[in-house]
Short mmCIF file of C-alpha atoms and ligand atoms in Angstrom, two decimals:
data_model
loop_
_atom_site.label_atom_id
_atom_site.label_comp_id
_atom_site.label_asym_id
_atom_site.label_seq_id
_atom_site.Cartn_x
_atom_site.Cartn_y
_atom_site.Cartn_z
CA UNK M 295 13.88 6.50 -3.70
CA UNK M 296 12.73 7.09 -7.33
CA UNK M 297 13.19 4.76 -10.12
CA UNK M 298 11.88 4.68 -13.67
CA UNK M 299 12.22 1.80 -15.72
CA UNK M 300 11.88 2.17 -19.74
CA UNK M 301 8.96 4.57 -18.48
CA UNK M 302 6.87 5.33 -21.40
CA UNK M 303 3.44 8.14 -21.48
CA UNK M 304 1.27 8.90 -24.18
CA UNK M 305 -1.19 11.02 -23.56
CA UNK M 306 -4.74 10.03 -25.26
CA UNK M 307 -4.03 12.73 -27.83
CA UNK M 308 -1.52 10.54 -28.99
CA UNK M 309 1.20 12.92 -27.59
CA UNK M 310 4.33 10.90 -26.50
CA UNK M 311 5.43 13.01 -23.17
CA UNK M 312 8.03 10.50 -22.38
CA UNK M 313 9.74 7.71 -24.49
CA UNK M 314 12.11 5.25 -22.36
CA UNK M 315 13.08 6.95 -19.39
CA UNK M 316 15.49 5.56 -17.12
CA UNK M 317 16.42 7.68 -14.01
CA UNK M 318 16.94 6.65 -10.74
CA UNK M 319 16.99 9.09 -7.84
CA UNK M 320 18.67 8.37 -4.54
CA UNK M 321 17.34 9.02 -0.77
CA UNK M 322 18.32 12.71 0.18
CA UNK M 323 19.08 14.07 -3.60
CA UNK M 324 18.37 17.27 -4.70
CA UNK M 325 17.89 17.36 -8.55
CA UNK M 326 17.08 19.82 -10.89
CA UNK M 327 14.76 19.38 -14.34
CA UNK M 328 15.45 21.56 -16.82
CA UNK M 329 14.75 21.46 -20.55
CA UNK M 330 12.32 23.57 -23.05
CA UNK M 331 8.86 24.09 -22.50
CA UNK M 332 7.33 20.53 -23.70
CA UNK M 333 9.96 18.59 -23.10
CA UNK M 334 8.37 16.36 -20.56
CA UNK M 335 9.20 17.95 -16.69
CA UNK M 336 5.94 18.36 -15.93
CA UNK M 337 4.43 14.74 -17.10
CA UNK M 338 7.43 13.30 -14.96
CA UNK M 339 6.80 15.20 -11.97
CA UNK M 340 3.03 13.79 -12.41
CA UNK M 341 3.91 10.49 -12.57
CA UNK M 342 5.80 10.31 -9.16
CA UNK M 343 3.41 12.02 -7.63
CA UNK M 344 0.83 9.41 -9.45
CA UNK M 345 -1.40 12.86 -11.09
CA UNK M 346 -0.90 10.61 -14.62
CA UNK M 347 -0.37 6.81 -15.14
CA UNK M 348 2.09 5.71 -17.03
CA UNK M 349 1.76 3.69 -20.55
CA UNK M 350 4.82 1.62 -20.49
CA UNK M 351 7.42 0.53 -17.78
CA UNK M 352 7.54 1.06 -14.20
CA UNK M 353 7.97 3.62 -11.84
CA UNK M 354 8.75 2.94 -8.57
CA UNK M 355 8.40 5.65 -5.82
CA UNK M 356 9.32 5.08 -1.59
CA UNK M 357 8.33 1.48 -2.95
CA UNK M 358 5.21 1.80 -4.36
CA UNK M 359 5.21 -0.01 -7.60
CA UNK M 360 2.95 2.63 -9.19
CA UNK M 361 2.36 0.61 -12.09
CA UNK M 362 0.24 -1.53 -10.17
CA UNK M 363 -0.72 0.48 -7.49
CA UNK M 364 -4.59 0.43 -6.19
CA UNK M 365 -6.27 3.59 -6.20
CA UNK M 366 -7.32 3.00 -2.50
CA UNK M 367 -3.33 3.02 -1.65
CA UNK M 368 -3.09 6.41 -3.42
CA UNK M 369 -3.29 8.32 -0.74
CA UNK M 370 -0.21 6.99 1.47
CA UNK M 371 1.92 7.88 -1.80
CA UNK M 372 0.85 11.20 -1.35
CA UNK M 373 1.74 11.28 1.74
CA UNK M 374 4.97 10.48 1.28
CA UNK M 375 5.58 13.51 -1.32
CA UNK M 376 5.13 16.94 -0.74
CA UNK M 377 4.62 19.33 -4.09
CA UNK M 378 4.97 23.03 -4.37
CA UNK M 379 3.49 24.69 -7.18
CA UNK M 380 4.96 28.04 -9.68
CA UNK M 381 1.32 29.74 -8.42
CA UNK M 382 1.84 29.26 -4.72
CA UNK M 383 -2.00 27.33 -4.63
CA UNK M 384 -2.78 29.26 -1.36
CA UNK M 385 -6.19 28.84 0.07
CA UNK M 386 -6.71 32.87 0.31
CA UNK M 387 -9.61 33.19 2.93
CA UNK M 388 -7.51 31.40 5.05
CA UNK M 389 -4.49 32.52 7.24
CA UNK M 390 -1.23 31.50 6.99
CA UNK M 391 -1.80 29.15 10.08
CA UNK M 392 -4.66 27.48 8.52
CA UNK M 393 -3.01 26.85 4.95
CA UNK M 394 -0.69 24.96 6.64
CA UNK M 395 -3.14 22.54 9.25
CA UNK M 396 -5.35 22.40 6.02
CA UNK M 397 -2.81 19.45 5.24
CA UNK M 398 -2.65 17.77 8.38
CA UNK M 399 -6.05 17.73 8.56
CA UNK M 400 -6.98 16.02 5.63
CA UNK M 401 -5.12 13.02 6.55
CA UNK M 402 -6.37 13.25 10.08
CA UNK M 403 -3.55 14.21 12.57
CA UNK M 404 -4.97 14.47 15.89
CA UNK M 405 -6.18 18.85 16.35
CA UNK M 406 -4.15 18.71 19.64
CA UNK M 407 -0.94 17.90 17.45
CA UNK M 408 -1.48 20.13 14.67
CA UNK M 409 -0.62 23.49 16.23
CA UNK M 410 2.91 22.55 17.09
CA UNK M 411 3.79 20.64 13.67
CA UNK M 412 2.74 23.41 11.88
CA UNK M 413 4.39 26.06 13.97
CA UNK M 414 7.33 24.15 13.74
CA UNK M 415 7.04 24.32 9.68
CA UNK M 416 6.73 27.85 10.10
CA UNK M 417 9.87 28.11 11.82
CA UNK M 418 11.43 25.92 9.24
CA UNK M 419 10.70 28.57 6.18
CA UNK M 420 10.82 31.43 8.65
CA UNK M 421 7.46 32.90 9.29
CA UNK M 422 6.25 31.70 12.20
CA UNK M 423 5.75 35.71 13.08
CA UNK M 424 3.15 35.61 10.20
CA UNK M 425 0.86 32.53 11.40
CA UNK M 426 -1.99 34.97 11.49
CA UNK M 427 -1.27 37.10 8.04
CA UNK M 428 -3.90 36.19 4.91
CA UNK M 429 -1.59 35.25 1.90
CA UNK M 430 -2.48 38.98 0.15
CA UNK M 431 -0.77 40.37 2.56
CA UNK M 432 2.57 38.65 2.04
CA UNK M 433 5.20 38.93 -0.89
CA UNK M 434 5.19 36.31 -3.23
CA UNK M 435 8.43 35.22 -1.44
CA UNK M 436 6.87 34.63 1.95
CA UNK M 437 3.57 33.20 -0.34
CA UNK M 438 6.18 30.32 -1.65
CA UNK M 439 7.59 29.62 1.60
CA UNK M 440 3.77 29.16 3.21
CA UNK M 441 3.35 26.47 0.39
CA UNK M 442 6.94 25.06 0.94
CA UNK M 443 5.65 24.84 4.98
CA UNK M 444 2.15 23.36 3.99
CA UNK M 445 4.43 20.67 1.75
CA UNK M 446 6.62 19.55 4.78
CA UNK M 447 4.51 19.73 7.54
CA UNK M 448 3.18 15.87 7.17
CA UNK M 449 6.98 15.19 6.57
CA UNK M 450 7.44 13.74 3.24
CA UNK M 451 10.87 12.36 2.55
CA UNK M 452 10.35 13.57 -1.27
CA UNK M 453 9.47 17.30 -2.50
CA UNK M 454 8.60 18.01 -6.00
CA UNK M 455 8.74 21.52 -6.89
CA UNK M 456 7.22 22.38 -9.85
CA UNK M 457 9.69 25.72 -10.93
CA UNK M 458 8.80 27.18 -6.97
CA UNK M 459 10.82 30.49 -8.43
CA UNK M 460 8.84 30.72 -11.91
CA UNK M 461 7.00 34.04 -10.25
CA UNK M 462 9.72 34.97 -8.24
CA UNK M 463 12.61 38.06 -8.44
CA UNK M 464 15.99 37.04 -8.84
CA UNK M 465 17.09 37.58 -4.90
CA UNK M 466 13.76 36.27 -3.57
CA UNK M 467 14.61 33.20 -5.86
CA UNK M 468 17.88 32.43 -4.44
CA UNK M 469 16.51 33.07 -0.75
CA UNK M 470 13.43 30.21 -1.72
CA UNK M 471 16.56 28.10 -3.42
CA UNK M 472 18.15 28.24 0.28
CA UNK M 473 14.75 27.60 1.89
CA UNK M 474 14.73 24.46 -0.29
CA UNK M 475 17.93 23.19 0.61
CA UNK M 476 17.73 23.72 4.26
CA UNK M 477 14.98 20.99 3.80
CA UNK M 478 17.06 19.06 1.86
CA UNK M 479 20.03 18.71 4.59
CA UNK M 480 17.99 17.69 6.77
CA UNK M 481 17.21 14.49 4.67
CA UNK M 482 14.35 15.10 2.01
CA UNK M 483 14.69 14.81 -1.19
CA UNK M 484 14.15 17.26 -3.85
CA UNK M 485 13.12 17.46 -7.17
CA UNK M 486 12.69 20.73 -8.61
CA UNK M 487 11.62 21.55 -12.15
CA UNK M 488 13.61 25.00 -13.15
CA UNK M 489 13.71 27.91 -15.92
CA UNK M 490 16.16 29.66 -13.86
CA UNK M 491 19.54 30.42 -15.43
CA UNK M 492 21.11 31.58 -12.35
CA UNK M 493 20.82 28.73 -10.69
CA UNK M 494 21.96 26.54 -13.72
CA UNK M 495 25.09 28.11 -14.27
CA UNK M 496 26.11 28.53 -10.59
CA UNK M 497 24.60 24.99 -9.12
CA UNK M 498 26.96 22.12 -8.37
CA UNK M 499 23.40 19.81 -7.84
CA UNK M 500 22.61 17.26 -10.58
CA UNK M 501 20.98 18.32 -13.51
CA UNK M 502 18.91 16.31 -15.52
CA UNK M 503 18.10 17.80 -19.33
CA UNK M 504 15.11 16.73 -20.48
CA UNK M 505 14.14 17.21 -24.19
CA UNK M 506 11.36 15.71 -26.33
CA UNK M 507 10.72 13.32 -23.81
CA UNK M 508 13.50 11.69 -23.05
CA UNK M 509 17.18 12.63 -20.99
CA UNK M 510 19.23 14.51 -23.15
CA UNK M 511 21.92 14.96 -20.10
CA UNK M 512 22.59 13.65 -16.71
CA UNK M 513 25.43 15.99 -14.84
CA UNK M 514 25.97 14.90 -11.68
CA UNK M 515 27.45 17.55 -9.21
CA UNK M 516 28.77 19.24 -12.24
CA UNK M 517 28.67 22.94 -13.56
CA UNK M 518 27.34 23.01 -16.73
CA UNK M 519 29.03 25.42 -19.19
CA UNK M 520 27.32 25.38 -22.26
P1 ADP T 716 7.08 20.49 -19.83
O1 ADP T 716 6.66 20.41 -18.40
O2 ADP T 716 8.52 20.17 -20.04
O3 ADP T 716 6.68 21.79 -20.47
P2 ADP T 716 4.93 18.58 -20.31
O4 ADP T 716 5.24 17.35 -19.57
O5 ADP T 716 3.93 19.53 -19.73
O6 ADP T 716 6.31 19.34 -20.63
O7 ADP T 716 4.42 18.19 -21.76
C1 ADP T 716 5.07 17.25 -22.60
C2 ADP T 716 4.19 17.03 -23.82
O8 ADP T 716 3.00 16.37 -23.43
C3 ADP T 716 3.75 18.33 -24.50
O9 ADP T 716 3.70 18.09 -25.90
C4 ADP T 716 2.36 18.55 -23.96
O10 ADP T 716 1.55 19.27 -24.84
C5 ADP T 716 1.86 17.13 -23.76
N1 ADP T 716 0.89 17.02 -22.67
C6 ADP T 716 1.08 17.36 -21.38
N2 ADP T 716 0.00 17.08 -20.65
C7 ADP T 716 -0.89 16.52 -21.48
C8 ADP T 716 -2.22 16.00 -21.32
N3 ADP T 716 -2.82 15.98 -20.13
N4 ADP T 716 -2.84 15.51 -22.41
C9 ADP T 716 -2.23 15.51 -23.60
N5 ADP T 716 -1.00 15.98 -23.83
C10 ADP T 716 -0.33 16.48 -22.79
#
């Protein structure tokens, strides 16, 4: 669950990313951020994640108050939310395999437990036959579905996709969009930030328009025309 109260940021520069945001995202959603470039997608994707602090209000992620949370409790928020990136954010000297136990690693799964949880999020975005492939010698495609495994495999209950399809062909896009929801049915919840036109006119998901910081729209399961 995701909830922002009158959330306010602005930045040191005395840029104001956000100006009373309200939103509240349920268990299990799958929403999608659009709006112009500056608008504010990025700063609130940082401040679930808890990259940026914010100046006013409260937001309140898997019940973290992260208004007041402690840096030492940092870490189990991040847990808890898994974030794919436009630029994929491989590790490229290591295999597919590895990218993916890289993350259960650093929070200290047990090595006897890693192989299968990360096979099993191989399976998920279907490439378990490429466990042993260096990301240069995959598509982009199956590069975005390694960092969509490496996101799940410590099974977060949020994802926050920073436009996943920004580097993407229209097809592979669309195949990465069904990736996504797969994940989603089975009970995560999704936020994805998106440029992608396609998907905006054709998507039945809520949107959520961002513009000059604050929520120009809020369509809920509906296609938006204009
Ligand atoms: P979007 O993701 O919609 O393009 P951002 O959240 O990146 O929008 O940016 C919103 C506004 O905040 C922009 O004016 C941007 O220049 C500014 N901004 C973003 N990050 C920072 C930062 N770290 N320091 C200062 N200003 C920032």
């Amino acid at each position: 669950m995701i909830e922002f109260k009158e959330v306010e940021k602005l930045y040191q520069n005395g840029v104001h990313a956000l100006k009373k945001m309200n939103l509240h995202i349920s268990e299990g959603e799958f929403v999608l951020i659009i709006g112009e470039s500056g608008a504010g997608k990025s700063t609130l994707n940082k401040l679930i994640t808890r990259e940026e602090k914010a100046t006013g209000g409260e937001v309140i992620v898997n019940g973290f108050n992260l208004s007041s949370l402690k840096e030492k409790d940092i870490p189990s928020l991040r847990r808890s939310i898994g974030m794919v990136f436009q630029e994929f954010r491989l590790l490229s000297k290591m295999t597919v395999f590895e990218n993916v136990a890289f993350a259960q690693e650093a929070i200290g799964i047990p090595l006897d437990l890693i192989s299968d949880n990360v096979s099993q999020a191989l399976a998920t975005v279907g490439l378990d036959s490429k466990a042993d492939y260096f990301p240069k010698e995959l598509s982009g495609g199956e590069q975005q579905r390694v960092a969509i495994a490496r996101a799940i495999v410590n099974r977060p209950n949020i994802i926050v996709a920073d436009e996943p399809t920004g580097n993407l062909d229209s097809k592979t896009a669309w195949e990465i969009m069904s990736v996504l929801e797969d994940i989603n049915k089975q009970g995560t919840t999704i936020i994805m930030t998106t440029h992608n036109q396609e998907f905006i006119k054709h998507t039945t998901k809520r949107i959520i328009v961002m513009d000059h910081g604050k929520m120009l729209r809020d369509d809920k399961g509906k296609v938006l025309t204009s």
